[in-house]
Short mmCIF file of N, CA and C in Angstrom, two decimals:
data_model
loop_
_atom_site.label_atom_id
_atom_site.label_comp_id
_atom_site.label_asym_id
_atom_site.label_seq_id
_atom_site.Cartn_x
_atom_site.Cartn_y
_atom_site.Cartn_z
N UNK A 258 48.56 24.90 -30.16
CA UNK A 258 47.65 24.34 -29.22
C UNK A 258 46.85 25.47 -28.59
N UNK A 259 45.52 25.36 -28.67
CA UNK A 259 44.72 26.43 -28.12
C UNK A 259 44.37 26.11 -26.68
N UNK A 260 44.21 27.14 -25.97
CA UNK A 260 43.91 26.99 -24.57
C UNK A 260 42.55 27.63 -24.31
N UNK A 261 41.63 26.86 -23.65
CA UNK A 261 40.33 27.44 -23.38
C UNK A 261 40.39 28.17 -22.05
N UNK A 262 39.58 29.17 -21.97
CA UNK A 262 39.54 29.93 -20.73
C UNK A 262 38.31 29.48 -19.94
N UNK A 263 38.46 29.46 -18.65
CA UNK A 263 37.36 29.06 -17.79
C UNK A 263 36.96 30.24 -16.94
N UNK A 264 35.84 30.78 -17.28
CA UNK A 264 35.26 31.89 -16.55
C UNK A 264 34.50 31.32 -15.36
N UNK A 265 34.61 31.93 -14.18
CA UNK A 265 33.93 31.45 -12.99
C UNK A 265 32.42 31.36 -13.20
N UNK A 266 31.86 32.36 -13.85
CA UNK A 266 30.41 32.36 -14.09
C UNK A 266 30.01 31.22 -15.03
N UNK A 267 30.86 30.98 -16.03
CA UNK A 267 30.59 29.90 -16.97
C UNK A 267 30.65 28.55 -16.26
N UNK A 268 31.64 28.36 -15.42
CA UNK A 268 31.77 27.12 -14.67
C UNK A 268 30.61 26.94 -13.70
N UNK A 269 30.22 28.02 -13.06
CA UNK A 269 29.10 27.95 -12.13
C UNK A 269 27.82 27.59 -12.87
N UNK A 270 27.63 28.17 -14.05
CA UNK A 270 26.46 27.87 -14.87
C UNK A 270 26.42 26.40 -15.28
N UNK A 271 27.58 25.87 -15.66
CA UNK A 271 27.65 24.45 -16.01
C UNK A 271 27.34 23.58 -14.80
N UNK A 272 27.90 23.94 -13.67
CA UNK A 272 27.65 23.17 -12.45
C UNK A 272 26.17 23.22 -12.08
N UNK A 273 25.56 24.39 -12.21
CA UNK A 273 24.14 24.53 -11.90
C UNK A 273 23.30 23.66 -12.83
N UNK A 274 23.65 23.62 -14.11
CA UNK A 274 22.93 22.77 -15.06
C UNK A 274 23.11 21.29 -14.72
N UNK A 275 24.31 20.93 -14.30
CA UNK A 275 24.56 19.53 -13.92
C UNK A 275 23.78 19.16 -12.66
N UNK A 276 23.71 20.08 -11.72
CA UNK A 276 22.95 19.82 -10.49
C UNK A 276 21.48 19.64 -10.84
N UNK A 277 20.94 20.53 -11.67
CA UNK A 277 19.54 20.42 -12.09
C UNK A 277 19.30 19.09 -12.79
N UNK A 278 20.21 18.71 -13.67
CA UNK A 278 20.08 17.44 -14.39
C UNK A 278 20.11 16.26 -13.42
N UNK A 279 20.99 16.33 -12.41
CA UNK A 279 21.06 15.26 -11.40
C UNK A 279 19.76 15.17 -10.61
N UNK A 280 19.22 16.32 -10.22
CA UNK A 280 17.96 16.34 -9.47
C UNK A 280 16.85 15.75 -10.34
N UNK A 281 16.75 16.18 -11.59
CA UNK A 281 15.71 15.67 -12.48
C UNK A 281 15.86 14.18 -12.72
N UNK A 282 17.09 13.71 -12.90
CA UNK A 282 17.32 12.28 -13.12
C UNK A 282 16.92 11.47 -11.88
N UNK A 283 17.25 11.97 -10.71
CA UNK A 283 16.86 11.26 -9.48
C UNK A 283 15.36 11.26 -9.29
N UNK A 284 14.70 12.35 -9.65
CA UNK A 284 13.24 12.40 -9.56
C UNK A 284 12.60 11.43 -10.55
N UNK A 285 13.16 11.35 -11.75
CA UNK A 285 12.65 10.41 -12.74
C UNK A 285 12.82 8.97 -12.25
N UNK A 286 13.97 8.67 -11.65
CA UNK A 286 14.21 7.32 -11.13
C UNK A 286 13.28 7.02 -9.96
N UNK A 287 13.03 8.01 -9.12
CA UNK A 287 12.10 7.81 -7.99
C UNK A 287 10.70 7.50 -8.51
N UNK A 288 10.25 8.26 -9.49
CA UNK A 288 8.92 8.04 -10.05
C UNK A 288 8.84 6.67 -10.72
N UNK A 289 9.89 6.27 -11.40
CA UNK A 289 9.90 4.97 -12.08
C UNK A 289 9.91 3.81 -11.09
N UNK A 290 10.40 4.06 -9.88
CA UNK A 290 10.46 3.00 -8.86
C UNK A 290 9.14 2.78 -8.14
N UNK A 291 8.22 3.69 -8.31
CA UNK A 291 6.91 3.55 -7.65
C UNK A 291 6.12 2.42 -8.31
N UNK A 292 5.18 1.84 -7.57
CA UNK A 292 4.38 0.73 -8.15
C UNK A 292 3.60 1.17 -9.38
N UNK A 293 3.42 0.23 -10.30
CA UNK A 293 2.58 0.49 -11.47
C UNK A 293 1.13 0.49 -11.03
N UNK A 294 0.34 1.33 -11.64
CA UNK A 294 -1.08 1.42 -11.32
C UNK A 294 -1.77 0.07 -11.47
N UNK A 295 -1.49 -0.63 -12.54
CA UNK A 295 -2.13 -1.92 -12.80
C UNK A 295 -1.81 -2.93 -11.70
N UNK A 296 -0.61 -2.86 -11.14
CA UNK A 296 -0.21 -3.80 -10.10
C UNK A 296 -1.00 -3.63 -8.81
N UNK A 297 -1.46 -2.43 -8.55
CA UNK A 297 -2.24 -2.23 -7.33
C UNK A 297 -3.75 -2.25 -7.60
N UNK A 298 -4.13 -2.11 -8.85
CA UNK A 298 -5.57 -2.07 -9.16
C UNK A 298 -6.10 -3.44 -9.58
N UNK A 299 -5.30 -4.18 -10.32
CA UNK A 299 -5.72 -5.48 -10.82
C UNK A 299 -4.97 -6.56 -10.07
N UNK A 300 -5.73 -7.33 -9.28
CA UNK A 300 -5.12 -8.37 -8.45
C UNK A 300 -5.73 -9.71 -8.81
N UNK A 301 -4.87 -10.69 -9.01
CA UNK A 301 -5.33 -12.04 -9.32
C UNK A 301 -5.08 -12.90 -8.09
N UNK A 302 -6.17 -13.30 -7.43
CA UNK A 302 -6.04 -14.10 -6.21
C UNK A 302 -7.28 -14.98 -6.06
N UNK A 303 -7.09 -16.06 -5.30
CA UNK A 303 -8.19 -17.01 -5.08
C UNK A 303 -9.10 -16.60 -3.93
N UNK A 304 -8.60 -15.76 -3.05
CA UNK A 304 -9.40 -15.37 -1.89
C UNK A 304 -8.97 -13.99 -1.40
N UNK A 305 -9.67 -13.51 -0.40
CA UNK A 305 -9.42 -12.16 0.11
C UNK A 305 -8.00 -12.02 0.65
N UNK A 306 -7.55 -13.00 1.41
CA UNK A 306 -6.22 -12.92 1.98
C UNK A 306 -5.16 -12.89 0.89
N UNK A 307 -5.35 -13.70 -0.15
CA UNK A 307 -4.43 -13.69 -1.28
C UNK A 307 -4.40 -12.33 -1.96
N UNK A 308 -5.58 -11.74 -2.13
CA UNK A 308 -5.66 -10.42 -2.76
C UNK A 308 -4.95 -9.37 -1.90
N UNK A 309 -5.16 -9.44 -0.59
CA UNK A 309 -4.52 -8.47 0.31
C UNK A 309 -3.00 -8.64 0.31
N UNK A 310 -2.53 -9.87 0.33
CA UNK A 310 -1.08 -10.10 0.32
C UNK A 310 -0.46 -9.65 -1.01
N UNK A 311 -1.17 -9.89 -2.11
CA UNK A 311 -0.68 -9.44 -3.41
C UNK A 311 -0.63 -7.92 -3.45
N UNK A 312 -1.68 -7.29 -2.95
CA UNK A 312 -1.72 -5.82 -2.92
C UNK A 312 -0.61 -5.26 -2.04
N UNK A 313 -0.42 -5.87 -0.87
CA UNK A 313 0.63 -5.39 0.04
C UNK A 313 1.99 -5.47 -0.65
N UNK A 314 2.24 -6.56 -1.36
CA UNK A 314 3.51 -6.70 -2.08
C UNK A 314 3.63 -5.65 -3.19
N UNK A 315 2.52 -5.36 -3.85
CA UNK A 315 2.54 -4.38 -4.94
C UNK A 315 2.78 -2.97 -4.42
N UNK A 316 2.45 -2.73 -3.16
CA UNK A 316 2.61 -1.39 -2.59
C UNK A 316 4.02 -1.16 -2.03
N UNK A 317 5.00 -1.67 -2.72
CA UNK A 317 6.40 -1.50 -2.34
C UNK A 317 6.98 -0.36 -3.17
N UNK A 318 7.57 0.61 -2.51
CA UNK A 318 8.10 1.77 -3.22
C UNK A 318 9.50 1.52 -3.76
N UNK A 319 10.05 0.35 -3.50
CA UNK A 319 11.36 0.01 -4.04
C UNK A 319 12.42 1.01 -3.64
N UNK A 320 13.17 1.46 -4.62
CA UNK A 320 14.26 2.41 -4.38
C UNK A 320 13.81 3.86 -4.48
N UNK A 321 12.51 4.09 -4.57
CA UNK A 321 12.00 5.45 -4.76
C UNK A 321 12.46 6.38 -3.65
N UNK A 322 12.45 5.89 -2.42
CA UNK A 322 12.88 6.75 -1.30
C UNK A 322 14.35 7.14 -1.43
N UNK A 323 15.19 6.20 -1.84
CA UNK A 323 16.61 6.52 -2.01
C UNK A 323 16.82 7.53 -3.13
N UNK A 324 16.10 7.34 -4.23
CA UNK A 324 16.23 8.29 -5.35
C UNK A 324 15.70 9.67 -4.96
N UNK A 325 14.63 9.69 -4.21
CA UNK A 325 14.08 10.97 -3.76
C UNK A 325 15.06 11.65 -2.81
N UNK A 326 15.68 10.88 -1.96
CA UNK A 326 16.69 11.44 -1.04
C UNK A 326 17.83 12.07 -1.82
N UNK A 327 18.31 11.38 -2.86
CA UNK A 327 19.37 11.96 -3.70
C UNK A 327 18.91 13.26 -4.36
N UNK A 328 17.69 13.25 -4.86
CA UNK A 328 17.15 14.45 -5.51
C UNK A 328 17.09 15.60 -4.51
N UNK A 329 16.59 15.32 -3.31
CA UNK A 329 16.48 16.38 -2.30
C UNK A 329 17.86 16.89 -1.88
N UNK A 330 18.81 15.97 -1.79
CA UNK A 330 20.17 16.36 -1.42
C UNK A 330 20.75 17.35 -2.43
N UNK A 331 20.67 16.99 -3.71
CA UNK A 331 21.22 17.86 -4.74
C UNK A 331 20.38 19.13 -4.92
N UNK A 332 19.09 19.01 -4.71
CA UNK A 332 18.23 20.19 -4.78
C UNK A 332 18.60 21.18 -3.68
N UNK A 333 18.77 20.69 -2.47
CA UNK A 333 19.14 21.55 -1.35
C UNK A 333 20.49 22.21 -1.60
N UNK A 334 21.42 21.43 -2.12
CA UNK A 334 22.75 21.97 -2.44
C UNK A 334 22.62 23.08 -3.48
N UNK A 335 21.84 22.84 -4.51
CA UNK A 335 21.65 23.85 -5.56
C UNK A 335 20.95 25.09 -5.05
N UNK A 336 19.96 24.91 -4.17
CA UNK A 336 19.25 26.06 -3.61
C UNK A 336 20.18 26.90 -2.74
N UNK A 337 20.92 26.24 -1.87
CA UNK A 337 21.83 26.99 -0.99
C UNK A 337 22.92 27.72 -1.76
N UNK A 338 23.32 27.14 -2.88
CA UNK A 338 24.32 27.79 -3.72
C UNK A 338 23.69 28.82 -4.65
N UNK A 339 22.35 28.94 -4.56
CA UNK A 339 21.60 29.84 -5.43
C UNK A 339 21.92 29.55 -6.90
N UNK A 340 21.94 28.25 -7.21
CA UNK A 340 22.31 27.80 -8.55
C UNK A 340 21.12 27.74 -9.50
N UNK A 341 19.93 27.77 -8.98
CA UNK A 341 18.75 27.63 -9.83
C UNK A 341 18.11 28.98 -10.08
N UNK A 342 17.82 29.25 -11.35
CA UNK A 342 17.10 30.47 -11.68
C UNK A 342 15.63 30.30 -11.31
N UNK A 343 15.10 29.12 -11.60
CA UNK A 343 13.71 28.81 -11.29
C UNK A 343 13.65 27.34 -10.85
N UNK A 344 13.38 27.12 -9.59
CA UNK A 344 13.37 25.76 -9.06
C UNK A 344 11.99 25.33 -8.60
N UNK A 345 10.98 26.14 -8.91
CA UNK A 345 9.62 25.82 -8.45
C UNK A 345 9.15 24.46 -8.99
N UNK A 346 9.50 24.16 -10.24
CA UNK A 346 9.08 22.88 -10.82
C UNK A 346 9.73 21.71 -10.11
N UNK A 347 10.99 21.85 -9.76
CA UNK A 347 11.68 20.78 -9.05
C UNK A 347 11.10 20.59 -7.65
N UNK A 348 10.85 21.69 -6.99
CA UNK A 348 10.29 21.65 -5.64
C UNK A 348 8.90 20.99 -5.66
N UNK A 349 8.11 21.32 -6.66
CA UNK A 349 6.77 20.74 -6.78
C UNK A 349 6.85 19.23 -7.03
N UNK A 350 7.78 18.81 -7.88
CA UNK A 350 7.94 17.37 -8.14
C UNK A 350 8.40 16.63 -6.88
N UNK A 351 9.31 17.25 -6.13
CA UNK A 351 9.79 16.63 -4.89
C UNK A 351 8.63 16.45 -3.92
N UNK A 352 7.83 17.49 -3.73
CA UNK A 352 6.69 17.42 -2.82
C UNK A 352 5.67 16.37 -3.29
N UNK A 353 5.44 16.32 -4.58
CA UNK A 353 4.49 15.36 -5.14
C UNK A 353 4.96 13.93 -4.89
N UNK A 354 6.23 13.66 -5.12
CA UNK A 354 6.77 12.33 -4.88
C UNK A 354 6.78 11.98 -3.39
N UNK A 355 7.10 12.96 -2.55
CA UNK A 355 7.05 12.72 -1.10
C UNK A 355 5.65 12.31 -0.67
N UNK A 356 4.64 13.03 -1.17
CA UNK A 356 3.25 12.73 -0.84
C UNK A 356 2.87 11.34 -1.33
N UNK A 357 3.26 11.01 -2.55
CA UNK A 357 2.92 9.71 -3.12
C UNK A 357 3.57 8.58 -2.31
N UNK A 358 4.83 8.73 -1.97
CA UNK A 358 5.53 7.70 -1.19
C UNK A 358 4.89 7.55 0.18
N UNK A 359 4.50 8.65 0.79
CA UNK A 359 3.84 8.60 2.10
C UNK A 359 2.47 7.91 1.98
N UNK A 360 1.70 8.26 0.94
CA UNK A 360 0.38 7.64 0.73
C UNK A 360 0.51 6.14 0.49
N UNK A 361 1.50 5.75 -0.30
CA UNK A 361 1.71 4.33 -0.59
C UNK A 361 2.10 3.59 0.70
N UNK A 362 2.97 4.21 1.49
CA UNK A 362 3.36 3.61 2.77
C UNK A 362 2.17 3.45 3.71
N UNK A 363 1.32 4.47 3.78
CA UNK A 363 0.11 4.39 4.61
C UNK A 363 -0.82 3.28 4.13
N UNK A 364 -1.00 3.21 2.82
CA UNK A 364 -1.87 2.18 2.25
C UNK A 364 -1.31 0.79 2.54
N UNK A 365 0.00 0.63 2.40
CA UNK A 365 0.62 -0.67 2.66
C UNK A 365 0.42 -1.08 4.11
N UNK A 366 0.53 -0.12 5.02
CA UNK A 366 0.32 -0.41 6.44
C UNK A 366 -1.13 -0.83 6.70
N UNK A 367 -2.07 -0.12 6.11
CA UNK A 367 -3.49 -0.45 6.29
C UNK A 367 -3.81 -1.82 5.71
N UNK A 368 -3.28 -2.12 4.53
CA UNK A 368 -3.50 -3.42 3.92
C UNK A 368 -2.89 -4.51 4.79
N UNK A 369 -1.71 -4.25 5.35
CA UNK A 369 -1.07 -5.21 6.24
C UNK A 369 -1.91 -5.47 7.47
N UNK A 370 -2.47 -4.40 8.04
CA UNK A 370 -3.35 -4.56 9.20
C UNK A 370 -4.57 -5.40 8.85
N UNK A 371 -5.15 -5.11 7.70
CA UNK A 371 -6.33 -5.85 7.26
C UNK A 371 -5.98 -7.32 6.97
N UNK A 372 -4.83 -7.54 6.35
CA UNK A 372 -4.39 -8.91 6.04
C UNK A 372 -4.17 -9.72 7.32
N UNK A 373 -3.77 -9.07 8.38
CA UNK A 373 -3.58 -9.80 9.64
C UNK A 373 -4.88 -9.94 10.41
N UNK A 374 -5.89 -9.14 10.09
CA UNK A 374 -7.18 -9.20 10.76
C UNK A 374 -8.13 -10.21 10.11
N UNK A 375 -8.09 -10.32 8.81
CA UNK A 375 -9.04 -11.15 8.07
C UNK A 375 -9.00 -12.63 8.50
N UNK A 376 -7.84 -13.26 8.66
CA UNK A 376 -7.86 -14.68 9.08
C UNK A 376 -8.54 -14.88 10.44
N UNK A 377 -8.32 -13.99 11.38
CA UNK A 377 -8.98 -14.08 12.68
C UNK A 377 -10.48 -13.90 12.55
N UNK A 378 -10.89 -12.96 11.72
CA UNK A 378 -12.31 -12.72 11.48
C UNK A 378 -12.94 -13.95 10.82
N UNK A 379 -12.23 -14.54 9.89
CA UNK A 379 -12.73 -15.76 9.22
C UNK A 379 -12.95 -16.86 10.27
N UNK A 380 -11.98 -17.05 11.14
CA UNK A 380 -12.09 -18.07 12.18
C UNK A 380 -13.26 -17.80 13.12
N UNK A 381 -13.41 -16.55 13.50
CA UNK A 381 -14.52 -16.17 14.39
C UNK A 381 -15.86 -16.47 13.73
N UNK A 382 -16.00 -16.09 12.47
CA UNK A 382 -17.26 -16.32 11.75
C UNK A 382 -17.52 -17.82 11.57
N UNK A 383 -16.47 -18.57 11.27
CA UNK A 383 -16.64 -20.01 11.13
C UNK A 383 -17.12 -20.62 12.45
N UNK A 384 -16.52 -20.20 13.57
CA UNK A 384 -16.93 -20.71 14.88
C UNK A 384 -18.39 -20.36 15.18
N UNK A 385 -18.77 -19.11 14.87
CA UNK A 385 -20.15 -18.69 15.13
C UNK A 385 -21.14 -19.47 14.28
N UNK A 386 -20.80 -19.66 13.01
CA UNK A 386 -21.70 -20.42 12.13
C UNK A 386 -21.78 -21.88 12.57
N UNK A 387 -20.66 -22.45 12.99
CA UNK A 387 -20.67 -23.84 13.46
C UNK A 387 -21.53 -23.96 14.72
N UNK A 388 -21.39 -22.99 15.62
CA UNK A 388 -22.19 -23.00 16.85
C UNK A 388 -23.67 -22.86 16.52
N UNK A 389 -24.00 -22.03 15.56
CA UNK A 389 -25.41 -21.85 15.16
C UNK A 389 -25.96 -23.13 14.55
N UNK A 390 -25.15 -23.80 13.74
CA UNK A 390 -25.58 -25.06 13.14
C UNK A 390 -25.77 -26.13 14.21
N UNK A 391 -24.87 -26.17 15.19
CA UNK A 391 -25.01 -27.12 16.30
C UNK A 391 -26.30 -26.85 17.06
N UNK A 392 -26.56 -25.59 17.32
CA UNK A 392 -27.76 -25.21 18.06
C UNK A 392 -29.01 -25.61 17.28
N UNK A 393 -29.00 -25.39 15.97
CA UNK A 393 -30.13 -25.80 15.14
C UNK A 393 -30.31 -27.31 15.17
N UNK A 394 -29.21 -28.05 15.10
CA UNK A 394 -29.29 -29.51 15.13
C UNK A 394 -29.85 -29.99 16.47
N UNK A 395 -29.39 -29.36 17.56
CA UNK A 395 -29.90 -29.72 18.89
C UNK A 395 -31.39 -29.40 18.99
N UNK A 396 -31.80 -28.24 18.44
CA UNK A 396 -33.22 -27.87 18.45
C UNK A 396 -34.04 -28.89 17.67
N UNK A 397 -33.53 -29.35 16.52
CA UNK A 397 -34.24 -30.34 15.72
C UNK A 397 -34.36 -31.65 16.49
N UNK A 398 -33.28 -32.06 17.17
CA UNK A 398 -33.32 -33.29 17.96
C UNK A 398 -34.33 -33.18 19.08
N UNK A 399 -34.36 -32.01 19.74
CA UNK A 399 -35.33 -31.78 20.82
C UNK A 399 -36.74 -31.81 20.27
N UNK A 400 -36.94 -31.16 19.12
CA UNK A 400 -38.27 -31.15 18.49
C UNK A 400 -38.68 -32.57 18.11
N UNK A 401 -37.74 -33.35 17.55
CA UNK A 401 -38.04 -34.73 17.17
C UNK A 401 -38.38 -35.56 18.41
N UNK A 402 -37.64 -35.38 19.48
CA UNK A 402 -37.91 -36.13 20.72
C UNK A 402 -39.27 -35.75 21.29
N UNK A 403 -39.58 -34.43 21.24
CA UNK A 403 -40.89 -33.97 21.73
C UNK A 403 -42.01 -34.57 20.89
N UNK A 404 -41.82 -34.62 19.56
CA UNK A 404 -42.83 -35.20 18.68
C UNK A 404 -43.01 -36.69 18.97
N UNK A 405 -41.89 -37.37 19.15
CA UNK A 405 -41.95 -38.81 19.44
C UNK A 405 -42.65 -39.06 20.77
N UNK A 406 -42.37 -38.23 21.75
CA UNK A 406 -43.02 -38.36 23.06
C UNK A 406 -44.52 -38.10 22.95
N UNK A 407 -44.86 -37.07 22.20
CA UNK A 407 -46.28 -36.74 22.02
C UNK A 407 -46.98 -37.88 21.30
N UNK A 408 -46.35 -38.46 20.29
CA UNK A 408 -46.94 -39.57 19.56
C UNK A 408 -47.11 -40.78 20.49
N UNK A 409 -46.11 -41.00 21.32
CA UNK A 409 -46.18 -42.12 22.27
C UNK A 409 -47.32 -41.91 23.25
N UNK A 410 -47.47 -40.67 23.71
CA UNK A 410 -48.56 -40.36 24.63
C UNK A 410 -49.91 -40.58 23.93
N UNK A 411 -50.00 -40.12 22.67
CA UNK A 411 -51.23 -40.30 21.90
C UNK A 411 -51.53 -41.79 21.71
N UNK A 412 -50.48 -42.55 21.40
CA UNK A 412 -50.66 -43.99 21.22
C UNK A 412 -51.11 -44.67 22.52
N UNK A 413 -50.51 -44.22 23.63
CA UNK A 413 -50.85 -44.79 24.94
C UNK A 413 -52.31 -44.46 25.29
N UNK A 414 -52.74 -43.25 25.02
CA UNK A 414 -54.13 -42.85 25.29
C UNK A 414 -55.08 -43.64 24.40
N UNK A 415 -54.68 -43.84 23.17
CA UNK A 415 -55.54 -44.58 22.24
C UNK A 415 -55.65 -46.03 22.68
N UNK A 416 -54.56 -46.58 23.19
CA UNK A 416 -54.55 -47.97 23.62
C UNK A 416 -55.41 -48.14 24.87
N UNK A 417 -55.47 -47.17 25.72
CA UNK A 417 -56.26 -47.23 26.94
C UNK A 417 -57.74 -47.10 26.63
N UNK A 418 -58.03 -46.39 25.61
CA UNK A 418 -59.44 -46.14 25.31
C UNK A 418 -60.07 -47.27 24.66
#
C-alpha cells in the first residue's frame, strides 16, 4: 500500500486553486442571474403602463447579489491568505458585476417611479381634455344662442319695418 505525502505548499496550492474556482463559479452564476438583454429591450405590452411594469419585472437581478456576495467572500479570503498569484481579473469581474447590479437596481427604481407617475398623469390629462371639450361645447352653445338672438332681433326689425 503506497502512502502519498502531503506537502504544505502543495496543499496550499490546491486550496488556492479551489478558492479561485469557487470565486469564478460564483461570478459566472451571478452573471447568469442578471436579466437577459432581450427581456429589457423588447417589451410586448398594450400600453405604456404595461410596458413599464413588464420592464420593471425584467429588471430583477434574481440571485445575482447572493452569488456576487459568495464570490466576494471567497475572493477576500483568498486575498488575505495571499492565495492568488494574479487576482486582477477576478477583482475586475467583481467590480463589473457590482456596477451592473447597481445600474439595474437604479433603473428598476426609476421605472417604478415612472410606472407610479404615469397613471396620475393620464388622469390629469384626461381631466384637462374633458374640461377643454366642455368649455368648447359651452362656447358653441353660447355662440348658437347669440346667433339665434341676433336672428330674432333681425326678424323683429324686419317685421316692424
